[in-house]
Short mmCIF file of C-alpha atoms in Angstrom, two decimals:
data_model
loop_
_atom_site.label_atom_id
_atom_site.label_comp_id
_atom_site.label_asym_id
_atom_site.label_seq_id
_atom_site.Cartn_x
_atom_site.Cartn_y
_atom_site.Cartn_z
CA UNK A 1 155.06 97.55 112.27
CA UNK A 2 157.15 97.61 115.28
CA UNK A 3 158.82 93.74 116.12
CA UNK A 4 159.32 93.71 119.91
CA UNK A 5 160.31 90.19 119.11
CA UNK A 6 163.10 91.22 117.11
CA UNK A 7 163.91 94.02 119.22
CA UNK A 8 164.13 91.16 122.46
CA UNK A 9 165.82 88.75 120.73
CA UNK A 10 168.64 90.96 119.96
CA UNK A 11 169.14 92.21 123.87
CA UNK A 12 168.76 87.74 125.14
CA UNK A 13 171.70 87.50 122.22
CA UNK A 14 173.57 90.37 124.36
CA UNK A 15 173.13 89.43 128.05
CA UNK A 16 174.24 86.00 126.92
CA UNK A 17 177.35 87.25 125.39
CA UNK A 18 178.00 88.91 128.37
CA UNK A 19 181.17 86.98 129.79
CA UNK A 20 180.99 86.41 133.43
CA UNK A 21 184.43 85.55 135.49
CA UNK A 22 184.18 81.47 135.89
CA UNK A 23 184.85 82.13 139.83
CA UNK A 24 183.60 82.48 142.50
CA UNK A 25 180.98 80.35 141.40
CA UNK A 26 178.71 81.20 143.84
CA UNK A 27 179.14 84.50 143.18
CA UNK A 28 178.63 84.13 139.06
CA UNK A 29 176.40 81.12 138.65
CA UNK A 30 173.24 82.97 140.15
CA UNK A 31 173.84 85.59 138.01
CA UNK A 32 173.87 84.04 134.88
CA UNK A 33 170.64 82.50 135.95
CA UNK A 34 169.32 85.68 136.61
CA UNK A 35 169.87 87.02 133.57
CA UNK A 36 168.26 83.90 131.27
CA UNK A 37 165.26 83.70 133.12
CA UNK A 38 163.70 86.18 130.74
CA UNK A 39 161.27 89.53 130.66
CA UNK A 40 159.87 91.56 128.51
CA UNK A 41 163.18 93.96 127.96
CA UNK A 42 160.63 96.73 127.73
CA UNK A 43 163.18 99.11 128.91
CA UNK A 44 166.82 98.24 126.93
CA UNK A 45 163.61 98.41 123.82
CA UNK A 46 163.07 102.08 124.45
CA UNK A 47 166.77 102.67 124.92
CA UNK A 48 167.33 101.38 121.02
CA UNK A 49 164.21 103.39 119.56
CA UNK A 50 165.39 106.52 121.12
CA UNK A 51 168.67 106.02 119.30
CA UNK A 52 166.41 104.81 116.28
CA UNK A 53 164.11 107.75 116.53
CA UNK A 54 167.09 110.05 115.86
CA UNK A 55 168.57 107.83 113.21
CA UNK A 56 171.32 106.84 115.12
CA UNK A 57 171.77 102.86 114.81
CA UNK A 58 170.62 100.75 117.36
CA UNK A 59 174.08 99.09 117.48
CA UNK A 60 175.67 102.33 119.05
CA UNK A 61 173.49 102.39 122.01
CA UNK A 62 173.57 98.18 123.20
CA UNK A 63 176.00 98.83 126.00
CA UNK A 64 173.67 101.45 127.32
CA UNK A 65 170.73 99.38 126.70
CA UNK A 66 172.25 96.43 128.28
CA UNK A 67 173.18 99.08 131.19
CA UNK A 68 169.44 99.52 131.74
CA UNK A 69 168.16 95.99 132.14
CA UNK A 70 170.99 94.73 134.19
CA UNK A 71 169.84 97.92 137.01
CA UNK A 72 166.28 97.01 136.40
CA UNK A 73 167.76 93.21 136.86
CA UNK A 74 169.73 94.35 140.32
CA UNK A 75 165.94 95.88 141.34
CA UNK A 76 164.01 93.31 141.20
CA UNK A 77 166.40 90.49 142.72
CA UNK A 78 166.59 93.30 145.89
CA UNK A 79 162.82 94.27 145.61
CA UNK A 80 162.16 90.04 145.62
CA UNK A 81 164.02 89.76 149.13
CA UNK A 82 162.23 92.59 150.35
CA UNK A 83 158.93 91.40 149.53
CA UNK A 84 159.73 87.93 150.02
CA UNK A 85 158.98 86.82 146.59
CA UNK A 86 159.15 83.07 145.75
CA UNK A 87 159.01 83.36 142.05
CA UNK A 88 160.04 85.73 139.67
CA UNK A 89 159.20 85.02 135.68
CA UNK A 90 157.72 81.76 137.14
CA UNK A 91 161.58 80.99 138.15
CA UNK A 92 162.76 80.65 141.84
CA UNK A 93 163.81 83.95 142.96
CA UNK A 94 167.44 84.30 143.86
CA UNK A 95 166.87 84.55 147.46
CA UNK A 96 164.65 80.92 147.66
CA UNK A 97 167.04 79.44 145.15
CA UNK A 98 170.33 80.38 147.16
CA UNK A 99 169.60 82.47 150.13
CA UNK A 100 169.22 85.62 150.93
CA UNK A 101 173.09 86.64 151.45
CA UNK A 102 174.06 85.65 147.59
CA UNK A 103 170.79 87.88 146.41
CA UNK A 104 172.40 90.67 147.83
CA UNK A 105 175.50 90.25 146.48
CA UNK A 106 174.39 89.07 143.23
CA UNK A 107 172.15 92.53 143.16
CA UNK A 108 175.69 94.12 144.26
CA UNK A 109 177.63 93.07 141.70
CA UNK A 110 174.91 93.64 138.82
CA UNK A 111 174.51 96.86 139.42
CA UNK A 112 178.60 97.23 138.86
CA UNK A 113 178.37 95.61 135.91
CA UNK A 114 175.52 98.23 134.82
CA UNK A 115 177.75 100.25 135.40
CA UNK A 116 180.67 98.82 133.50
CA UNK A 117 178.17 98.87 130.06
CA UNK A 118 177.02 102.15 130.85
CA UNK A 119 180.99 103.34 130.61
CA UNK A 120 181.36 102.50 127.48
CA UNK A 121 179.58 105.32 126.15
CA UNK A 122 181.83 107.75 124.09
CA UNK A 123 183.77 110.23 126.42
CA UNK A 124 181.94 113.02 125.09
CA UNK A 125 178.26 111.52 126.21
CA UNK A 126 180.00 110.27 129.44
CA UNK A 127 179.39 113.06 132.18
CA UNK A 128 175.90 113.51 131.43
CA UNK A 129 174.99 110.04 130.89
CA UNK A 130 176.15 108.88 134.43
CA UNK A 131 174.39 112.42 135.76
CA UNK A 132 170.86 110.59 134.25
CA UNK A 133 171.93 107.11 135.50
CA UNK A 134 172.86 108.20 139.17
CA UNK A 135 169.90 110.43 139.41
CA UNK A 136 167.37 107.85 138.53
CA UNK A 137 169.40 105.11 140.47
CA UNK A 138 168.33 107.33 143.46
CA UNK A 139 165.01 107.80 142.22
CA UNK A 140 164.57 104.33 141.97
CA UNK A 141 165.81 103.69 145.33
CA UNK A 142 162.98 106.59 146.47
CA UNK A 143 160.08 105.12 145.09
CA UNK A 144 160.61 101.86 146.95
CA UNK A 145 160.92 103.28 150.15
CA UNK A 146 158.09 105.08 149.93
CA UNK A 147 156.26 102.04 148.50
CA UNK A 148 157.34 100.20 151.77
CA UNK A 149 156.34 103.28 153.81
CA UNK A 150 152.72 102.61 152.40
CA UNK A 151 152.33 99.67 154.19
CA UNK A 152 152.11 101.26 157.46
CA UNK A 153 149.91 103.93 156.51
CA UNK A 154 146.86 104.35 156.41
CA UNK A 155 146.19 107.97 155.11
CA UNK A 156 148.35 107.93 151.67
CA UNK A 157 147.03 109.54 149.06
CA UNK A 158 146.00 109.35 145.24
CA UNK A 159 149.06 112.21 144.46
CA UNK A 160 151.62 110.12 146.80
CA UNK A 161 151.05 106.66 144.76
CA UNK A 162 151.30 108.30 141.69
CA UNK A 163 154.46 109.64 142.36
CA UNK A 164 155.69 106.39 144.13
CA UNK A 165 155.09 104.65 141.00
CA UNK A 166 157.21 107.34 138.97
CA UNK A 167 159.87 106.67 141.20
CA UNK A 168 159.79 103.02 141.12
CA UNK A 169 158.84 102.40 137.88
CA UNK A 170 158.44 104.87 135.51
CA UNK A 171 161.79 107.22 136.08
CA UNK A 172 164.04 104.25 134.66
CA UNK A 173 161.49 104.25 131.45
CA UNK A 174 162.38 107.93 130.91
CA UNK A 175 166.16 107.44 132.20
CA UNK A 176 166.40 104.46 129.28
CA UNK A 177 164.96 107.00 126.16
CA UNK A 178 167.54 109.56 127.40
CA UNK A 179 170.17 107.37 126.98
CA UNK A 180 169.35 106.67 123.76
CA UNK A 181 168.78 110.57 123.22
CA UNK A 182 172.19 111.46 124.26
CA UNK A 183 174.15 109.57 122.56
CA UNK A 184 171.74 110.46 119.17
CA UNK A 185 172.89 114.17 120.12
CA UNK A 186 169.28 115.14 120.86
CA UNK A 187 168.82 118.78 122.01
CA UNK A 188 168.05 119.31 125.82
CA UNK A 189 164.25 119.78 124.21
CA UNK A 190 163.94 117.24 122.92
CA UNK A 191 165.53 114.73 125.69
CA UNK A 192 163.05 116.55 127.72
CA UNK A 193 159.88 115.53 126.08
CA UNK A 194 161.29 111.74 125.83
CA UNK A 195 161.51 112.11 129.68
CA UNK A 196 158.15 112.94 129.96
CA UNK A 197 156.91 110.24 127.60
CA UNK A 198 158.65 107.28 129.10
CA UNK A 199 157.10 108.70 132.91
CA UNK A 200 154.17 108.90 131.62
CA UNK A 201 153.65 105.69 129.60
CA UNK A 202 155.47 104.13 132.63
CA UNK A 203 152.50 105.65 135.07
CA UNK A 204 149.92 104.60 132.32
CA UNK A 205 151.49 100.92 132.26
CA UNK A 206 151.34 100.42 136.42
CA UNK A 207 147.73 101.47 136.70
CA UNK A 208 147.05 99.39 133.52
CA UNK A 209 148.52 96.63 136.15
CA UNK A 210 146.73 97.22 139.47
CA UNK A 211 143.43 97.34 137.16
CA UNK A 212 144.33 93.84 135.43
CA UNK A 213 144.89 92.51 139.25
CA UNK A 214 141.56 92.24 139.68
CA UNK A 215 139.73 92.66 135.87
CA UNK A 216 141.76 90.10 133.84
CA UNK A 217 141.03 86.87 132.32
CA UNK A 218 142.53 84.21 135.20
CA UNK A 219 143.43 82.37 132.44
CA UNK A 220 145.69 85.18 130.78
CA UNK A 221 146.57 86.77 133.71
CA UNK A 222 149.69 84.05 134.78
CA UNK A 223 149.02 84.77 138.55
CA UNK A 224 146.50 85.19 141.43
CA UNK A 225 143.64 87.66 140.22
CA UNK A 226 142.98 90.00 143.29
CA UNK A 227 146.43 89.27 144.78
CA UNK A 228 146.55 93.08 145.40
CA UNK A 229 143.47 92.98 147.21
CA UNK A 230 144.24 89.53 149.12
CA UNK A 231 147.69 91.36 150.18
CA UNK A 232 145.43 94.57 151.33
CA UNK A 233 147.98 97.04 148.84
CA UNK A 234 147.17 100.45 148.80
CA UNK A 235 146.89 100.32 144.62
CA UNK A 236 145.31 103.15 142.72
CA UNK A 237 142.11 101.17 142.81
CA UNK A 238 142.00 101.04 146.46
CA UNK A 239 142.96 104.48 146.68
CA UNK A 240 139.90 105.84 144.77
CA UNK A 241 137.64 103.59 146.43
CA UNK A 242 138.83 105.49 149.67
CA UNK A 243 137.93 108.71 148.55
CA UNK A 244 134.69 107.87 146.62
CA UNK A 245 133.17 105.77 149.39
CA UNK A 246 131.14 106.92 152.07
CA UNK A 247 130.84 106.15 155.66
CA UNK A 248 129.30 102.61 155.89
CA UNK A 249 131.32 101.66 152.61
CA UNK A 250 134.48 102.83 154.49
CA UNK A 251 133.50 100.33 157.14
CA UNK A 252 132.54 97.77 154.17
CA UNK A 253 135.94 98.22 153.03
CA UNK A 254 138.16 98.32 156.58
CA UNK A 255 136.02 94.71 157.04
CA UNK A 256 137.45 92.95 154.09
CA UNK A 257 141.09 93.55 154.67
CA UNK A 258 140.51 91.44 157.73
CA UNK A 259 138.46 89.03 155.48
CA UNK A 260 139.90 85.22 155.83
CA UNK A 261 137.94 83.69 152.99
CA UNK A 262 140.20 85.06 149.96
CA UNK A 263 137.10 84.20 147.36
CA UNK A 264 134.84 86.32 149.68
CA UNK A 265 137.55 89.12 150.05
CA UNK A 266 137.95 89.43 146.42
CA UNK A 267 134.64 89.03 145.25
CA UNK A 268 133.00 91.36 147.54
CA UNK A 269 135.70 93.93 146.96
CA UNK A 270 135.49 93.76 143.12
CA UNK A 271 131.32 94.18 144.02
CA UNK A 272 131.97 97.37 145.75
CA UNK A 273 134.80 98.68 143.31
CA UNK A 274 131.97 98.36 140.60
CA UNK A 275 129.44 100.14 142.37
CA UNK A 276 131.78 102.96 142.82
CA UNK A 277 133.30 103.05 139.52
CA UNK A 278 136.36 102.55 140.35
CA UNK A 279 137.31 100.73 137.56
CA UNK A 280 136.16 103.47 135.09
CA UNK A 281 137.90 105.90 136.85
CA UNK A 282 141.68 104.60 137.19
CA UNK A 283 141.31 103.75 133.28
CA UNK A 284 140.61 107.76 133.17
CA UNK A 285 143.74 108.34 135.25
CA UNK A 286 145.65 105.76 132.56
CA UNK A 287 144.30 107.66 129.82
CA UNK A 288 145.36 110.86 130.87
CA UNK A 289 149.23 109.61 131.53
CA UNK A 290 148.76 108.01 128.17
CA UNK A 291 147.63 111.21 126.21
CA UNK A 292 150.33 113.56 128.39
CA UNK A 293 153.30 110.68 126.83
CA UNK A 294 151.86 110.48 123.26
CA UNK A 295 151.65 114.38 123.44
CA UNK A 296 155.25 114.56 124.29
CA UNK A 297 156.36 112.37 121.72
CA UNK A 298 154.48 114.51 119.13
CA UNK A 299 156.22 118.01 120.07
CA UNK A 300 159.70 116.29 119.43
CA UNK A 301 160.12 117.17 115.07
CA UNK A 302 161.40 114.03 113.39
CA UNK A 303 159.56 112.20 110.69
CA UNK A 304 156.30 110.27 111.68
CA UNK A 305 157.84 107.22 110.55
CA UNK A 306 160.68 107.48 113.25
CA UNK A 307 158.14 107.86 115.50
CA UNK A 308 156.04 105.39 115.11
CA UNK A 309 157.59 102.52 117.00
CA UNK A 310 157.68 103.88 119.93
CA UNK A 311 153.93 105.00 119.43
CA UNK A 312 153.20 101.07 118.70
CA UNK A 313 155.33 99.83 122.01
CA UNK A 314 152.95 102.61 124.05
CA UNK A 315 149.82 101.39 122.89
CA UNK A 316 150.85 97.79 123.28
CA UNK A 317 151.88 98.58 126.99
CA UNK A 318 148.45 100.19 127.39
CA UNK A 319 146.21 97.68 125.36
CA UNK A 320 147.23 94.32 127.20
CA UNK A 321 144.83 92.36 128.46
CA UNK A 322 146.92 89.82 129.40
#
């Protein structure tokens, strides 16, 4: 059975190790904060069972692993200024903790270090390793424009979020199997279908999360329930409500994003969402990603036992019910 503790513990022994220059502090300090404040290292994970699935050693793919989470790292400090995020990980954000001039440099300079780790690949994987990197970098960078394009429109569709959430999520889930993939000499194939697995399970994973928004336990959930629908997001949920509902729901609906009582809002939105289905539905949608990515990783010929953890970590990021 797969031990994502095991697996996490060994990339927190890694960023740790990482030596930082001891000036300027204000340059260093937040990122070493940054960096200890935790996460689920989902992604450096799939980077060391790619490697793993092609019995390569997990030990000849840590810079590239580390490369992964220290991008994902630079992200979310820029995505947290952006959305003006207090917390992150329950922790101050960099931005609230500093100010917003050291969270951009501190993003900055993380992403050079990703860089850095990613280098130390051997010179034959080199070329085509930063190719992947700098493509999904961009990628990346795509999907959260387009996410902050949302917010000012009113007519995106069901096939536009989906591919915002490839770009902005799931492209760096694929990008961190290839890495793994290239440097365990996997054929072009086979690095393809690893793509498409990581997208996938990545696509599954973020409608897994705008359903848990507003369906979890509050007392597993670790945050606001309905803070999607408080915040008036344009999730997959809201999305399909849009297109199921009819005229007088439409109204129903246009009415509670200017709701004041947040109890109300999310209560009577969750009613509606229910009498539409639209619950049902999205866990369809999730389904379908989930059966496209465990497809995928069944077309690539290695032993089932190589396979198998990184069938457990996809049905773990499917199942939570945090």
């Amino acid at each position: 059975m797969l031990n994502l503790k095991s697996y996490a513990e060994l990339i927190e022994v890694e960023l740790t190790n990482i030596q930082l220059p001891n000036s300027p502090i204000a340059l260093y300090d937040p990122i070493a904060y940054f960096l200890k404040i935790g996460g689920k290292r989902i992604r450096p994970i799939l980077t060391l069972l790619a490697a793993e699935l092609f019995s390569i050693e997990k030990s000849e793919v840590i810079p590239q692993a580390l490369a992964i989470e220290i991008f994902h790292n630079f992200t979310l400090i820029h995505d947290d200024i952006m959305d003006l995020a207090p917390l992150r990980r329950n922790q101050q954000t960099i931005h609230e903790k500093w100010d917003s001039n050291v969270a951009i440099l501190t993003g900055d300079a993380l992403m050079i270090i990703a860089y850095q780790h990613l280098g130390r690949i051997e010179l034959q994987f080199l070329p085509e390793a930063f190719e992947s990197f700098n493509k999904t970098a961009l990628e990346v960078c795509e999907g959260q424009q387009m996410d902050m394009d949302f917010e000012t429109r009113n007519d995106v569709t069901i096939h536009e979020y989906i591919e915002m959430i490839r770009l902005k999520t799931s492209v760096l889930l694929g990008a961190a199997l290839n890495l793994g993939a290239i440097v365990a000499k996997a054929s072009t194939k086979e690095k393809e279908s690893l793509r498409i697995f990581g997208e996938n399970i990545g696509i599954a994973f973020q409608i897994q999360d705008d359903i848990l928004d507003l369906y979890s336990d509050p007392t597993k959930f670790g945050k606001q329930v309905g803070g999607d629908v408080i915040a008036n997001k344009k999730t997959l949920l809201h999305l399909t409500a849009v297109t199921k509902a009819n005229r007088e729901q439409l109204k129903i609906i246009s009415q509670l994003q200017s709701e004041n009582d947040i109890s109300l809002k999310i209560s009577r939105t969750k009613e509606l969402f229910d009498h539409l289905e639209i619950k049902q539905e999205c866990i369809y949608r999730m389904e379908a990603h989930y059966k496209l990515a465990i497809d995928a990783l069944n077309s690539i010929n290695v032993s089932e036992k190589h396979k198998t953890p990184l069938l457990e970590l996809a049905q773990f990021l499917i199942t939570r019910d945090l």
